[in-house]
Coordinates of C-alpha atoms and ligand atoms in Angstrom, one line a residue:
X16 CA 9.0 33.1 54.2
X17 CA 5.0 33.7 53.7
X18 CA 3.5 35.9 51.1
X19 CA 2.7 39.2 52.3
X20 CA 0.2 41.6 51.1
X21 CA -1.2 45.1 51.6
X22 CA -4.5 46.1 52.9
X23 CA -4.6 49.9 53.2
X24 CA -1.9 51.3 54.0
X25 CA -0.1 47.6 55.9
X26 CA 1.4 44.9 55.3
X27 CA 0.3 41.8 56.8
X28 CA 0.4 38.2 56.3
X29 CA -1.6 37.0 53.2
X30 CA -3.4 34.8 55.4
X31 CA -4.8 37.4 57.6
X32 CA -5.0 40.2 54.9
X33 CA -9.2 41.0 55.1
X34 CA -11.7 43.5 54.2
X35 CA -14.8 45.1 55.0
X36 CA -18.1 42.9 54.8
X37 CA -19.4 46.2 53.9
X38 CA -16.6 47.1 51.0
X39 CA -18.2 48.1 47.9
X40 CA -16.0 46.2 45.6
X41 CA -17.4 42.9 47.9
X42 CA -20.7 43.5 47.7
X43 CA -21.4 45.3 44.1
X44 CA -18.4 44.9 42.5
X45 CA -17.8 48.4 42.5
X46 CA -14.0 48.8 42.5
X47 CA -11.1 48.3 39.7
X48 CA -8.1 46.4 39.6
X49 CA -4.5 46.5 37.7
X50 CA -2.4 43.1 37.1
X51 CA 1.4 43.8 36.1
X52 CA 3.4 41.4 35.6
X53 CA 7.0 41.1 37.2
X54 CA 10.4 40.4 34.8
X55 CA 13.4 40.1 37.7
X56 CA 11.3 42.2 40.3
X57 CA 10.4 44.8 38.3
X58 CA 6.8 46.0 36.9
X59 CA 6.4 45.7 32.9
X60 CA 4.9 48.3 31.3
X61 CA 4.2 50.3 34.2
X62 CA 3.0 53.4 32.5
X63 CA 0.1 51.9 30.5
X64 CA -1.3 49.9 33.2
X65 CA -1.3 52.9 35.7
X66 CA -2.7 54.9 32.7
X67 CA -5.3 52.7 32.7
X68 CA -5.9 52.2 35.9
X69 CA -6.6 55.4 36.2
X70 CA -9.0 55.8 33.7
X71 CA -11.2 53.1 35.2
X72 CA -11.2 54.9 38.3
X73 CA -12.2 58.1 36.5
X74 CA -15.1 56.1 34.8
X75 CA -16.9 54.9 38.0
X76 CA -15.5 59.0 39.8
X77 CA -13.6 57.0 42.1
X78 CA -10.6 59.0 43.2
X79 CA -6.8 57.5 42.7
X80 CA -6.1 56.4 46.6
X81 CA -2.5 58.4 45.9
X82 CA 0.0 59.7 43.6
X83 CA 0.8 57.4 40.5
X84 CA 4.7 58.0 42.3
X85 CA 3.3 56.6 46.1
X86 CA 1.6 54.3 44.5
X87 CA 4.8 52.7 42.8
X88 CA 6.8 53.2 45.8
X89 CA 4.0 50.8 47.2
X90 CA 4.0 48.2 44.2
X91 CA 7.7 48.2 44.6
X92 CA 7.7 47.2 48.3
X93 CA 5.1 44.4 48.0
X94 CA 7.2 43.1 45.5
X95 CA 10.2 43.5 47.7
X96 CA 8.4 41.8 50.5
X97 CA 7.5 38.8 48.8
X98 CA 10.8 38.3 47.2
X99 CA 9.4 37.3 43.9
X100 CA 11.6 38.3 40.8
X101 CA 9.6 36.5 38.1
X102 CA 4.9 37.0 38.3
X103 CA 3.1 39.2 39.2
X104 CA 1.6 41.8 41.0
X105 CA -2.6 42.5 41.5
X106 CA -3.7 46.0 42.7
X107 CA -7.1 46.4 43.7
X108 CA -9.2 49.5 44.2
X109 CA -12.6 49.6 45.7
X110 CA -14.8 53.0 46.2
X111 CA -14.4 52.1 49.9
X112 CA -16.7 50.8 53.1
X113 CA -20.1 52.0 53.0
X114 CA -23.8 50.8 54.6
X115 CA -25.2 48.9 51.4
X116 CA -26.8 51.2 48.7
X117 CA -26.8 50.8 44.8
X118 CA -25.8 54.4 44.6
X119 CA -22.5 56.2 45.6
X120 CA -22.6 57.4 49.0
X121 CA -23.1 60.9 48.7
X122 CA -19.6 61.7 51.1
X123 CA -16.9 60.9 50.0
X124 CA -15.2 57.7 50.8
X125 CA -11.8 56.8 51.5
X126 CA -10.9 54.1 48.4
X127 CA -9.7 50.4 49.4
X128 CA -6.5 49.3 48.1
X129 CA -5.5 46.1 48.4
X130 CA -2.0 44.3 46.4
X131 CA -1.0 40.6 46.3
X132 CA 2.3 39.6 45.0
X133 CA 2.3 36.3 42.9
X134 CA 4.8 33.6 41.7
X135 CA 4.9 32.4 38.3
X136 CA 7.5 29.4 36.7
X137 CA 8.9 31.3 33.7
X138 CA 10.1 27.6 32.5
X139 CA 6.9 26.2 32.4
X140 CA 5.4 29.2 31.1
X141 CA 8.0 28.7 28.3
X142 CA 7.4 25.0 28.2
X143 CA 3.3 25.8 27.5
X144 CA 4.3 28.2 25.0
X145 CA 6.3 25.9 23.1
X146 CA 3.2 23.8 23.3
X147 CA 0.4 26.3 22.0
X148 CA -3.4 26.6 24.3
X149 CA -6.6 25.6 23.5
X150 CA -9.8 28.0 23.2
X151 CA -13.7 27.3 23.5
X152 CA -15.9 30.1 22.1
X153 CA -18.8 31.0 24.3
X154 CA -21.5 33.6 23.6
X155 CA -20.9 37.4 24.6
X156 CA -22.8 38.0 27.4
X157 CA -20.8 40.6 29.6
X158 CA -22.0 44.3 29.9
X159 CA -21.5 46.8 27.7
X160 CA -18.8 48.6 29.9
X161 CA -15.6 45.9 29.6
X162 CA -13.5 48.6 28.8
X163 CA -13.3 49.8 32.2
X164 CA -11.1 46.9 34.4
X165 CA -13.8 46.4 36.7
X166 CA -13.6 43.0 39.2
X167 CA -17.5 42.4 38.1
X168 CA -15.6 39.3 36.4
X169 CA -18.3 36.2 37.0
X170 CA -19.2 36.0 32.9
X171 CA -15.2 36.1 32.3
X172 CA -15.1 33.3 35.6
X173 CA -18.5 31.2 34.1
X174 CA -16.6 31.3 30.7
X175 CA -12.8 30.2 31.8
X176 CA -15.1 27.3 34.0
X177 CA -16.7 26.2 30.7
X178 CA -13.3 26.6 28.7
X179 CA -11.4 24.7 31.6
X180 CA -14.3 22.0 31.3
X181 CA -13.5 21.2 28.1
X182 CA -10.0 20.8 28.3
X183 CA -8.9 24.2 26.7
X184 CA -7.2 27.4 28.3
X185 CA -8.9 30.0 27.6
X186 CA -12.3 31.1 26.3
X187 CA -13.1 33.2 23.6
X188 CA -16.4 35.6 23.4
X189 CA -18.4 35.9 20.0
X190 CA -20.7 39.0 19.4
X191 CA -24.2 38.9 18.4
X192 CA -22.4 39.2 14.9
X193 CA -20.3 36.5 14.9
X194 CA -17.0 38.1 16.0
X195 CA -15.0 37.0 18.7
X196 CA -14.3 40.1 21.0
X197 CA -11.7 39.0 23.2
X198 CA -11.0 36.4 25.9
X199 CA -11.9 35.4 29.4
X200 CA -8.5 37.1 30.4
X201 CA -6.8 38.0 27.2
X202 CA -7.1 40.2 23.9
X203 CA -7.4 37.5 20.8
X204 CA -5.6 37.4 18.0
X205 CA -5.2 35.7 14.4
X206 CA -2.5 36.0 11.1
X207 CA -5.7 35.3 8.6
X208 CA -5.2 33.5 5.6
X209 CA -3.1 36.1 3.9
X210 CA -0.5 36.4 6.5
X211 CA -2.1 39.6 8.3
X212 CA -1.9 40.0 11.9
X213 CA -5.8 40.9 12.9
X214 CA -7.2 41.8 16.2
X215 CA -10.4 43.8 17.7
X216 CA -10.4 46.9 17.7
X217 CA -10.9 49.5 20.9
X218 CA -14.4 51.0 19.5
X219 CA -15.6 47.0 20.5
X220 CA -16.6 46.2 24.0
X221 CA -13.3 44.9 24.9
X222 CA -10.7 45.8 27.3
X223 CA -7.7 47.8 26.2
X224 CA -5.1 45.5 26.5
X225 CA -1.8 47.1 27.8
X226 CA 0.2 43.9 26.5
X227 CA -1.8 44.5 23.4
X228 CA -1.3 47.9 23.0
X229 CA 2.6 47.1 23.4
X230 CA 2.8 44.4 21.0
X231 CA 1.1 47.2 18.3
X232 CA 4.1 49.3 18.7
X233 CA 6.4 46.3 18.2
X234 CA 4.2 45.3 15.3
X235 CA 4.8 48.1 13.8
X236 CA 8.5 48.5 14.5
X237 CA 8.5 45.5 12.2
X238 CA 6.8 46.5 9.8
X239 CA 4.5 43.8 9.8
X240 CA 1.3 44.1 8.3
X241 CA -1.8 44.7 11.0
X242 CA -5.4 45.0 11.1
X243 CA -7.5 46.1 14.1
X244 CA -10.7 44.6 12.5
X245 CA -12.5 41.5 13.5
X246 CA -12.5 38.0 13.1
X247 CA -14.7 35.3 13.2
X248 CA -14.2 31.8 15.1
X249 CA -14.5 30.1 11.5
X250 CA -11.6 32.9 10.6
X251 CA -9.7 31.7 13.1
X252 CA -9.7 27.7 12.3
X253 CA -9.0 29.1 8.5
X254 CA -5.9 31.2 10.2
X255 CA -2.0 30.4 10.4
X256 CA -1.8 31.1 13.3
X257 CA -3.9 32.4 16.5
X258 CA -2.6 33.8 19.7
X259 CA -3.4 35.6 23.1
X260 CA -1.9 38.3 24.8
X261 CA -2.6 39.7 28.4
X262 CA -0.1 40.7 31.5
X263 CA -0.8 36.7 32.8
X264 CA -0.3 35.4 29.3
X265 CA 2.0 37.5 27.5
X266 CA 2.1 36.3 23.7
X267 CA 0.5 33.0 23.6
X268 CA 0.1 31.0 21.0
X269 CA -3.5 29.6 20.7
X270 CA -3.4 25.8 18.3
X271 CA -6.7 24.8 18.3
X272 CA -10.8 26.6 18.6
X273 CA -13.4 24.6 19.6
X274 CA -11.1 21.5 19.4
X275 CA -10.1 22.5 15.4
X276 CA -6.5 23.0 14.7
X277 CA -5.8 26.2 13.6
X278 CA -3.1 26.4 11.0
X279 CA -0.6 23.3 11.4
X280 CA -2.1 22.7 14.7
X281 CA 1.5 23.7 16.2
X282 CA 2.9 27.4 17.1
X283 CA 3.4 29.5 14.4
X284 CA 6.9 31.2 13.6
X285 CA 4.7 34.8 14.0
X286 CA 3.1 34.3 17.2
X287 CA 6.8 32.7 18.2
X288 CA 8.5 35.4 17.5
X289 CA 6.2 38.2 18.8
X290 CA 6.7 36.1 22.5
X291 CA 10.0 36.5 22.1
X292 CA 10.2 40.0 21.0
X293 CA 7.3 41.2 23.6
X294 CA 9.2 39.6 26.5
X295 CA 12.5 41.1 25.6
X296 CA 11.5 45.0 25.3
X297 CA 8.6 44.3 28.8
X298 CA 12.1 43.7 30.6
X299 CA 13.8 46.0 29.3
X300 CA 11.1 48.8 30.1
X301 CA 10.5 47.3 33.4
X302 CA 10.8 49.9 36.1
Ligands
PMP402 N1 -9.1 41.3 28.3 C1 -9.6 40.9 29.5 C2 -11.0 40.6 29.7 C3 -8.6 40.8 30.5 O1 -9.0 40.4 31.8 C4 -7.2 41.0 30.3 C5 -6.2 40.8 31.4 N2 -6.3 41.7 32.4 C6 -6.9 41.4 29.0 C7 -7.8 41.5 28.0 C8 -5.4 41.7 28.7 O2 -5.1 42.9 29.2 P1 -3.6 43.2 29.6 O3 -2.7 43.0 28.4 O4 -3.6 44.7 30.0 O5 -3.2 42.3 30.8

């Protein structure tokens, strides 16, 4: 059976699902988008990612297409459609069709929405996990706004390009001051020197990581020690351990920076175990 996916309000084959030459989100980027990922069908941490979502929306005055309920009830059924138990699921959401102007068309416009449903191998996921990624730093040169989950994504795709180039993963940005902000696709993260878990915090231009956010909670449901402060790419060699976390990614453990091992080079026991425990309470809060 073919993949199926939603253009407003169908659903039609992926191969003919299309949009407007004249959609916003085409031509100017102007739209938003939401990534959940899928543990036996079902969407993990639903509530924080439609939170989000609808805070980016409410950032750029774009309206929510429908109710946070319809909109599950639509989620759901792609997801049913496609018959995919374990990936993921992308929502899309553009200010709508429009002739070309920089700014909002002054009437109203009926938003795009567009979902794809994606496969992912949970074994080989687990496999590269057991493995540990690589990450290149580049220089942070995204706008000041990458708190809002906009699809204006070409420093993020210029960056995974330059990462992929030189055999690592994922890339890394690093501030003006040194700091690494966050990745290409993932929130970054380190256990420094003296065992403390440390990542950005939200007052950075970063994205609000929903998997991040979650793995806080858990943090702190075990009592391990955390920082949101940042870190340096030097920090990071100097680190036990290093991971990434992201709805794609999960809890990934990171084993080398700019080809430099961090810590013994290997996953660490911490980054191991947050995986672990991450993936167990995502599917059992799946809705
Ligand atoms: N930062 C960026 C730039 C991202 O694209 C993503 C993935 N959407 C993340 C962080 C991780 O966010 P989440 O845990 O909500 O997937």
């Amino acid at each position: 059976m073919g993949r199926i996916a939603y253009v407003n309000g169908r659903f039609v084959p992926h191969s003919e699902a299309v949009v407007h030459i004249e959609d916003r989100g085409y031509q100017l980027a102007d739209a938003v988008y939401e990534v959940w990922a899928l543990f036996d069908g079902k969407l993990a941490d639903a509530e924080g990612h439609f939170a989000r979502l609808e805070r980016s929306l409410g950032e750029l005055s774009i309206p929510m297409p429908m109710t946070r309920v319809a909109l599950t009830l639509v989620l759901k059924e792609a997801v049913r459609r496609n018959r995919v138990r374990e990936g993921s699921i992308y929502l899309q959401v553009s200010r709508g069709v429009a002739p070309r102007q920089h700014a909002y068309p002054s009437d109203p416009l009926r938003p795009a929405v567009i979902m794809t449903v994606s496969r992912v191998d949970r074994v080989a996921d687990e496999l590269r996990a057991a493995k540990g990624v690589s990450v290149l730093t580049v220089p942070e040169n995204r706008w000041g706004r990458a708190d809002i989950k906009t699809v204006g994504l070409l420093p993020n795709a210029m960056a995974k390009q330059k990462a992929k180039e030189a055999g690592a993963m994922e890339a890394w940005f690093v501030d003006d001051l040194g700091f690494v902000t966050e990745g290409a696709s993932s929130n970054a993260w380190i256990v420094d020197s003296d065992g403390r878990l440390r990542t950005r915090d939200t007052n950075a231009n970063i994205l609000r990581g929903i998997t991040r956010h979650t793995l806080l909670k858990i943090i702190g449901r075990e009592d391990l020690p955390v920082d949101e402060r940042p870190f340096t790419p030097a920090e990071a060699i100097a680190a036990k351990e290093a991971f990434i976390t992201g709805a794609g990614s999960l809890v990934l453990p990171v084993i080398a920076v700019d080809g430099k091992p961090v810590g013994e080079g290997s996953p660490g026991p911490v980054a191991t175990r947050l995986r672990r425990l991450y993936i167990e309470q995502a599917k059992a809060a799946a809705i």
